[in-house]
XYZ file of C-alpha atoms in Angstrom:
544
model
C 122.008 -41.146 108.252
C 124.692 -43.328 109.803
C 124.975 -45.347 106.561
C 125.657 -42.186 104.556
C 128.261 -41.067 107.100
C 129.845 -44.532 107.078
C 129.998 -44.626 103.275
C 131.252 -41.030 103.106
C 134.081 -41.776 105.523
C 135.080 -44.823 103.485
C 135.079 -42.801 100.273
C 137.159 -40.022 101.877
C 139.668 -42.512 103.276
C 140.131 -44.533 100.115
C 140.155 -41.491 97.820
C 143.682 -40.862 99.083
C 144.770 -44.462 98.494
C 144.684 -45.499 94.810
C 145.022 -49.212 95.542
C 141.704 -49.094 97.440
C 139.702 -46.930 95.020
C 135.931 -47.517 95.194
C 133.919 -47.070 92.015
C 130.221 -46.428 92.633
C 127.400 -46.961 90.136
C 124.199 -45.174 91.135
C 120.957 -47.021 90.561
C 117.254 -46.916 91.339
C 117.111 -50.602 92.286
C 120.249 -51.180 94.294
C 123.796 -49.975 93.851
C 127.130 -51.619 93.019
C 130.585 -50.750 94.387
C 133.878 -52.095 93.117
C 135.772 -52.634 96.363
C 138.958 -54.239 95.089
C 140.031 -54.656 91.493
C 142.109 -57.646 92.644
C 142.697 -59.421 95.929
C 145.165 -61.756 94.205
C 143.017 -64.879 94.571
C 139.539 -65.752 93.401
C 136.732 -65.948 95.954
C 135.651 -69.554 95.476
C 134.727 -69.942 99.177
C 133.750 -67.157 101.629
C 132.785 -66.935 105.310
C 132.115 -63.788 107.374
C 133.436 -64.026 110.947
C 132.344 -62.108 114.034
C 135.213 -59.594 113.779
C 133.836 -58.313 110.448
C 136.507 -60.059 108.440
C 135.873 -62.512 105.641
C 137.966 -65.632 105.131
C 138.346 -66.318 101.405
C 140.090 -69.176 99.610
C 140.272 -70.880 96.239
C 142.528 -73.894 95.477
C 146.233 -74.739 95.733
C 146.644 -76.931 92.665
C 146.581 -74.496 89.768
C 149.802 -72.523 90.006
C 150.921 -69.238 91.503
C 148.289 -66.702 92.515
C 148.637 -62.911 92.348
C 149.059 -62.635 96.129
C 152.452 -63.416 97.687
C 152.918 -65.055 101.059
C 154.790 -62.798 103.524
C 158.388 -63.046 104.758
C 159.567 -65.461 102.109
C 157.172 -68.226 103.215
C 156.601 -70.954 100.633
C 154.311 -73.972 100.591
C 156.204 -77.132 99.668
C 154.129 -80.099 98.549
C 155.800 -83.001 96.698
C 152.371 -84.384 95.729
C 151.207 -81.167 94.060
C 150.093 -81.543 90.455
C 151.076 -78.142 89.076
C 153.635 -76.412 91.328
C 155.456 -78.213 94.156
C 157.038 -75.079 95.662
C 154.573 -72.199 95.789
C 155.358 -68.877 97.498
C 151.929 -67.379 96.814
C 148.749 -67.429 98.875
C 145.558 -69.308 98.064
C 143.611 -67.867 100.973
C 143.085 -64.319 102.206
C 141.415 -62.421 105.013
C 139.363 -59.423 103.875
C 138.773 -56.664 106.455
C 135.340 -55.269 105.598
C 135.598 -52.031 107.570
C 139.079 -51.114 106.308
C 138.570 -52.526 102.788
C 141.971 -54.204 103.005
C 143.154 -57.786 102.682
C 146.099 -59.926 103.721
C 147.412 -63.327 102.625
C 146.786 -66.502 104.627
C 148.770 -69.708 104.401
C 146.594 -72.716 103.640
C 148.843 -75.764 103.312
C 146.713 -78.394 101.563
C 144.224 -78.249 98.725
C 140.870 -76.736 99.738
C 139.345 -76.951 96.258
C 135.563 -77.565 96.413
C 135.467 -77.999 100.181
C 132.935 -77.110 102.871
C 132.703 -75.630 106.350
C 130.757 -74.071 109.209
C 131.399 -71.698 112.092
C 131.637 -73.369 115.502
C 129.758 -71.932 118.512
C 132.941 -70.171 119.697
C 133.169 -68.242 116.422
C 136.009 -70.185 114.814
C 135.707 -71.424 111.242
C 135.941 -75.203 110.909
C 136.649 -76.094 107.306
C 136.663 -79.645 105.984
C 137.951 -81.592 103.018
C 139.053 -80.582 99.544
C 140.976 -82.267 96.772
C 143.995 -84.609 96.722
C 146.060 -84.047 99.886
C 143.207 -81.997 101.355
C 140.435 -84.598 101.184
C 140.812 -85.846 104.780
C 141.924 -82.552 106.321
C 140.166 -80.412 108.883
C 141.332 -76.802 109.084
C 140.428 -74.199 111.684
C 140.669 -70.424 111.627
C 140.033 -68.496 114.853
C 139.344 -64.783 114.392
C 141.657 -62.320 116.113
C 142.904 -58.765 115.615
C 146.368 -59.528 114.224
C 148.158 -62.505 112.711
C 145.554 -65.288 112.725
C 146.193 -68.102 110.272
C 145.033 -71.577 109.352
C 145.704 -74.560 111.627
C 145.500 -77.924 109.848
C 144.565 -81.311 111.313
C 145.742 -84.292 109.293
C 143.274 -87.198 108.929
C 140.609 -85.266 110.808
C 137.934 -86.867 108.618
C 136.942 -90.491 108.193
C 135.930 -90.212 104.516
C 137.299 -88.149 101.647
C 135.129 -85.045 101.412
C 135.069 -83.288 98.048
C 131.837 -81.388 97.156
C 130.282 -82.159 100.567
C 127.879 -80.056 102.665
C 128.286 -79.099 106.338
C 125.643 -78.026 108.807
C 126.017 -76.922 112.414
C 123.871 -78.952 114.823
C 122.096 -77.914 118.045
C 124.803 -79.620 120.124
C 127.563 -77.590 118.447
C 128.954 -80.347 116.241
C 128.996 -80.234 112.472
C 127.481 -82.931 110.306
C 129.318 -83.397 106.999
C 127.183 -84.991 104.293
C 128.153 -86.560 100.992
C 130.855 -85.587 98.548
C 132.121 -87.194 95.374
C 131.667 -91.003 95.604
C 130.737 -90.642 99.277
C 127.210 -91.812 100.030
C 127.576 -91.254 103.750
C 127.996 -88.656 106.496
C 130.107 -88.054 109.587
C 130.428 -85.624 112.481
C 133.059 -83.189 113.704
C 134.439 -82.848 116.309
C 134.635 -86.546 116.934
C 133.973 -88.355 120.176
C 135.607 -91.756 119.865
C 136.052 -93.538 116.537
C 135.853 -91.261 113.466
C 133.078 -93.296 111.904
C 131.214 -92.569 108.668
C 127.574 -93.606 108.422
C 125.743 -94.778 105.313
C 123.096 -92.553 103.703
C 121.358 -94.582 100.945
C 119.432 -91.483 99.809
C 122.634 -90.203 98.190
C 122.934 -93.432 96.200
C 119.316 -93.168 95.089
C 119.795 -89.584 93.846
C 123.076 -90.171 91.999
C 122.816 -89.844 88.205
C 125.415 -92.198 86.623
C 128.380 -90.360 85.078
C 126.869 -86.978 86.002
C 126.049 -87.171 89.755
C 123.741 -84.132 90.316
C 123.761 -85.000 94.020
C 126.860 -83.055 95.122
C 126.702 -80.185 97.596
C 123.240 -81.331 98.745
C 121.026 -78.585 100.192
C 120.826 -79.227 103.951
C 118.743 -77.295 106.496
C 118.049 -77.887 110.178
C 114.282 -78.176 110.562
C 112.488 -76.721 113.597
C 111.941 -80.250 114.963
C 115.692 -80.930 115.073
C 115.745 -83.178 112.011
C 117.593 -82.362 108.788
C 115.921 -81.500 105.491
C 118.229 -82.883 102.779
C 117.587 -82.050 99.111
C 119.630 -83.918 96.507
C 119.171 -83.899 92.722
C 115.363 -83.498 92.513
C 114.141 -85.053 95.754
C 114.265 -84.463 99.491
C 113.991 -86.308 102.778
C 113.652 -85.378 106.434
C 116.446 -87.198 108.228
C 116.840 -87.975 111.928
C 120.624 -88.026 112.245
C 120.414 -89.244 115.856
C 118.730 -92.509 114.889
C 119.938 -92.618 111.256
C 116.341 -92.885 110.010
C 114.400 -91.152 107.255
C 111.290 -89.788 108.969
C 109.661 -88.236 105.891
C 110.052 -88.464 102.131
C 109.005 -85.395 100.166
C 107.516 -85.460 96.671
C 109.859 -84.944 93.724
C 110.108 -81.316 92.630
C 107.720 -80.844 89.670
C 109.429 -81.386 86.337
C 111.989 -83.701 87.894
C 114.985 -81.650 86.744
C 118.137 -81.741 88.897
C 119.047 -78.778 91.108
C 122.393 -79.815 92.651
C 125.958 -79.801 91.354
C 126.748 -79.834 88.495
C 123.229 -78.765 87.537
C 123.705 -76.243 90.361
C 120.625 -74.384 91.420
C 120.472 -72.804 94.858
C 118.275 -72.974 97.940
C 117.398 -71.168 101.173
C 115.432 -71.887 104.301
C 112.989 -68.979 104.296
C 112.844 -66.776 107.439
C 111.488 -68.548 110.506
C 108.645 -66.558 112.074
C 106.164 -66.823 114.974
C 108.839 -68.458 117.093
C 106.634 -68.664 120.210
C 103.903 -70.601 118.396
C 103.157 -74.208 119.324
C 103.764 -75.269 115.714
C 106.389 -73.251 113.873
C 106.316 -73.445 110.094
C 109.446 -73.876 108.001
C 109.630 -73.345 104.239
C 112.400 -74.076 101.742
C 112.855 -72.298 98.416
C 114.848 -73.999 95.618
C 115.600 -71.900 92.526
C 117.227 -72.396 89.154
C 119.528 -75.153 87.964
C 119.932 -76.953 84.662
C 117.587 -79.402 82.890
C 118.431 -83.078 82.978
C 121.184 -83.861 80.471
C 122.587 -80.318 80.387
C 126.018 -81.305 81.673
C 126.573 -83.914 78.968
C 125.245 -81.491 76.360
C 127.644 -78.769 77.560
C 130.588 -81.131 77.231
C 129.550 -81.613 73.600
C 129.367 -77.860 73.005
C 125.598 -77.381 73.315
C 124.488 -75.069 76.118
C 120.930 -75.727 77.196
C 118.767 -72.901 78.559
C 118.864 -72.954 82.366
C 115.766 -73.464 84.497
C 113.695 -70.389 85.318
C 111.595 -72.047 88.022
C 111.619 -72.007 91.805
C 109.986 -74.613 94.001
C 108.669 -73.626 97.427
C 107.612 -76.194 100.018
C 106.460 -76.121 103.654
C 108.668 -78.846 105.048
C 106.733 -78.950 108.327
C 103.370 -79.730 106.714
C 101.884 -83.210 107.276
C 101.297 -83.466 103.511
C 103.861 -81.103 101.971
C 103.546 -80.110 98.311
C 105.741 -78.052 96.028
C 104.416 -74.714 94.745
C 106.199 -73.597 91.590
C 107.062 -70.010 90.638
C 108.807 -68.473 87.636
C 111.849 -66.190 87.876
C 112.308 -63.212 85.513
C 115.070 -65.126 83.700
C 116.645 -68.599 83.651
C 119.544 -69.062 86.047
C 122.188 -71.668 86.824
C 125.071 -71.218 89.330
C 123.318 -68.379 91.182
C 123.657 -67.571 94.881
C 120.719 -66.955 97.211
C 121.352 -64.621 100.139
C 118.954 -63.905 102.989
C 118.707 -60.168 103.653
C 117.995 -58.697 107.112
C 114.551 -57.457 106.014
C 113.507 -61.072 105.331
C 113.784 -60.933 101.547
C 116.029 -63.126 99.402
C 118.609 -61.826 96.927
C 119.249 -64.085 93.915
C 122.564 -63.058 92.381
C 125.353 -64.264 90.035
C 125.142 -67.100 87.525
C 124.418 -67.869 83.881
C 121.391 -68.223 81.631
C 122.533 -71.432 79.932
C 124.818 -74.409 80.471
C 125.926 -75.916 83.777
C 128.662 -75.712 86.379
C 132.099 -76.714 85.099
C 134.986 -75.155 83.222
C 133.537 -72.949 80.462
C 130.247 -74.843 80.568
C 128.191 -71.715 81.379
C 126.900 -69.163 78.868
C 124.882 -65.923 78.920
C 125.926 -64.280 82.212
C 122.975 -63.042 84.259
C 124.115 -59.635 85.487
C 120.854 -58.496 87.126
C 120.267 -59.604 90.711
C 116.670 -60.428 91.573
C 114.934 -59.617 94.840
C 112.458 -62.273 96.010
C 109.861 -61.052 98.514
C 108.460 -64.200 100.164
C 105.603 -62.379 101.926
C 104.202 -60.826 98.738
C 101.286 -62.454 96.924
C 102.177 -65.106 94.388
C 103.259 -63.712 90.988
C 104.421 -60.441 92.584
C 107.478 -61.672 94.467
C 110.339 -61.123 92.001
C 111.903 -57.718 91.383
C 114.846 -57.236 89.017
C 117.730 -55.103 90.300
C 120.504 -52.970 88.816
C 122.999 -55.099 86.870
C 126.652 -55.533 87.626
C 129.216 -55.128 84.862
C 131.225 -58.211 85.916
C 130.093 -61.717 84.878
C 130.039 -64.028 87.886
C 130.022 -67.556 86.527
C 131.420 -70.848 87.859
C 132.825 -70.609 91.412
C 131.307 -67.218 92.243
C 130.173 -66.362 95.778
C 127.990 -63.876 97.674
C 127.559 -63.261 101.417
C 125.700 -60.788 103.640
C 127.771 -58.185 105.518
C 126.922 -56.520 108.825
C 126.076 -53.197 107.173
C 123.439 -54.859 104.967
C 125.499 -54.964 101.758
C 126.174 -58.213 99.916
C 129.828 -59.007 99.191
C 130.311 -60.614 95.760
C 133.440 -62.238 94.349
C 134.950 -65.059 92.335
C 134.324 -66.565 88.905
C 136.107 -69.160 86.772
C 139.397 -69.884 88.599
C 141.246 -71.459 85.688
C 144.467 -73.423 85.987
C 147.378 -70.936 85.974
C 144.929 -68.113 86.746
C 144.149 -67.734 83.057
C 143.118 -64.155 82.264
C 143.202 -64.398 78.468
C 142.185 -66.778 75.713
C 139.047 -67.983 77.500
C 135.471 -66.780 77.260
C 135.168 -65.880 80.957
C 138.612 -65.263 82.516
C 139.598 -65.804 86.131
C 138.049 -63.004 88.219
C 139.993 -61.657 91.231
C 137.819 -58.645 92.084
C 135.509 -58.009 95.027
C 132.414 -55.866 94.714
C 129.437 -55.088 96.920
C 125.757 -54.854 96.052
C 123.687 -52.487 98.198
C 120.010 -53.506 98.141
C 117.365 -50.752 97.785
C 116.931 -50.520 101.576
C 120.371 -48.820 101.742
C 119.245 -45.885 99.589
C 120.198 -42.613 101.334
C 116.611 -41.361 100.920
C 115.597 -43.886 103.577
C 118.127 -42.769 106.206
C 115.491 -41.003 108.326
C 113.663 -44.334 108.656
C 116.802 -46.363 109.364
C 117.189 -47.561 112.978
C 120.538 -47.282 114.727
C 121.094 -49.785 117.518
C 122.726 -48.156 120.556
C 123.565 -51.178 122.705
C 126.926 -53.009 122.687
C 127.539 -56.569 121.529
C 126.092 -59.074 123.955
C 125.485 -62.692 124.853
C 121.953 -64.094 124.603
C 120.337 -67.090 126.291
C 117.604 -69.234 124.741
C 114.083 -67.969 125.425
C 115.417 -64.727 126.935
C 113.396 -61.521 127.008
C 115.568 -58.905 125.300
C 115.334 -55.137 125.198
C 117.048 -53.604 122.177
C 117.485 -49.818 122.264
C 117.601 -47.920 118.980
C 117.225 -44.464 117.440
C 115.210 -43.338 114.412
C 115.519 -39.704 113.303
C 112.238 -39.696 111.337
C 108.716 -40.490 112.487
C 108.479 -43.996 113.942
C 105.751 -46.409 112.883
C 105.860 -48.797 115.888
C 103.812 -51.560 114.290
C 106.376 -51.890 111.480
C 109.391 -52.437 113.776
C 110.802 -55.932 114.123
C 114.055 -57.631 115.092
C 115.797 -60.264 112.979
C 118.792 -62.518 113.583
C 120.892 -63.860 110.706
C 123.452 -66.671 110.881
C 126.280 -65.859 108.410
C 126.916 -68.565 105.849
C 129.791 -70.582 104.476
C 129.219 -70.011 100.765
C 130.581 -71.968 97.827
C 129.200 -73.506 94.623
C 125.933 -71.537 94.786
C 124.959 -72.812 98.219
C 125.167 -70.870 101.486
C 125.621 -73.509 104.174
C 124.182 -72.730 107.648
C 122.440 -69.560 106.415
C 119.456 -68.893 108.663
C 117.194 -65.952 109.492
C 114.936 -65.759 112.533
C 112.244 -63.111 112.954
C 112.077 -62.293 116.674
C 109.095 -60.040 116.081
C 107.931 -57.163 118.258
C 106.477 -57.742 121.708
C 106.376 -54.025 122.531
C 107.963 -50.733 121.437
C 108.436 -48.001 124.062
C 109.656 -44.437 123.584
C 112.436 -43.738 126.095
C 113.804 -40.393 124.859
C 114.006 -38.069 121.889
C 113.938 -40.313 118.783
C 115.025 -43.185 121.052
C 113.056 -46.389 121.607
C 113.200 -49.795 123.249
C 111.838 -52.859 121.502
C 111.052 -55.915 123.588
C 111.541 -59.306 121.913
C 112.101 -62.912 122.914
C 115.132 -64.848 121.692
C 114.700 -68.267 120.005
C 113.656 -70.984 122.396
C 116.086 -73.761 121.500
C 119.056 -74.882 119.451
C 116.647 -76.511 117.004
C 115.595 -73.007 115.992
C 119.003 -71.350 116.343
C 122.104 -73.501 116.861
C 124.465 -71.848 119.333
C 126.956 -69.379 117.917
C 127.307 -65.852 116.550
C 124.476 -64.106 114.731
C 123.907 -60.676 113.247
C 121.016 -58.902 115.001
C 119.129 -56.164 113.125
C 116.290 -53.790 113.955
C 114.062 -53.321 110.892
C 111.692 -50.342 110.559
C 109.283 -50.056 107.614
C 111.439 -52.579 105.770
C 114.635 -50.587 106.398
C 117.229 -52.456 108.489
C 119.760 -51.032 110.893
C 123.377 -51.933 110.724
C 123.691 -55.257 112.514
C 125.383 -56.010 115.807
C 127.017 -59.305 116.702
C 125.280 -61.397 119.362
C 126.204 -64.836 120.598
C 123.399 -67.208 121.516
C 124.188 -70.087 123.840
């Protein structure tokens, strides 16, 4: 019920404000809302922060945006390639609850950069293009007036198309980037050294690469699973040693930029077990040679396969599955019920300017716990193609925020096949259908701090009949999303130790928080109660 009331209040509020009109498309398998026809910039990078605001940015080197900086502020950059004095914004803060946005002032080029949220909740963003390659930028959430702070020469190596991951000790590791076969850490303690990673050399296709934005996940043993091109390793960053080499994904086709598939670490379960399993799912991409073919005007059908592998197995093997349609440049978003939403992208071509064809408008729901061959479920299509440089992130109310696509030089809206897209829309998965409101839990405890291995009691209400054995608690780490990869995305199933009725339609569920930073690096997470597959609205918790 609360979701219907929340949506109704938003509709009533914005009905009186034309600039915030919400268009709703009803559907049996999910629902789309147009939130903003234009936020003035294109959502090339997105990160949800713990004040329910999303930091969005694109790039500074392609002319004026459609969003002005306030109070006559202008960015002056004598090294800029297109416009040396620019009075428009290339970053914005989107307020989810108010459906409003405001300009932010990013001072150097953040094109194709990376980032992660620090344990204190601040966004640490690294690298970019040209004058931004060595920059570190921070954004600390607040109620009014927050803006970017930039640190010159905060990096040792130029990071363009790199991947960041938060570590159990609170630092970020920054891996790879164009012509960078190495990694480094931030913040730095002593010399800002970069360390060689030969695996990135071994997976580099000459003149094409296919090893940019590597897929990186923290394994339950504290090592890093790193997937690049068509292969993966388990890497001990403390000793700089490869501790396991995984088999090549069957078929041998590349899955990283510019072939650009996507990947997730599937939900971590049974967290009190002696041996916790971890699985990675890699989906889509483009066959070997597709990038060169696209440059010549031939757009090869994208891959329709997913590879799934238990990275904790002594003898891990890939298990292949087939998606309902081929997909390149898609995003994969973990939902609070433990399923995966595959969204955005194209059916042919590769990443790159106008190198994608056949927009894939239907999201696909992947249910990892279903039997093989019954895991994919096609959803209601959007009406907006989301091609190169599109993004998608989970919001606290269970919707998925979607934006971006094809940020051309000079924000080109005409004369190209897929114009620059400035809109924001939201996809509501089937679990948000109003018919399920009587099953939907509502958490009735405030935000809180959580220790590792702590016994937690979460109080919630359900207006309909409760099925106690179907209640569980999940924790989701919000992601830094760009170029079809959601960095630091992580979902932990805390399970259900006991459910107790404590009042009319009111219950307590007892769970145990993750036992270490290897399972859940310290920081802010969204905590959900899920009943019969229907999640509550999340609450923010900080684990430390």
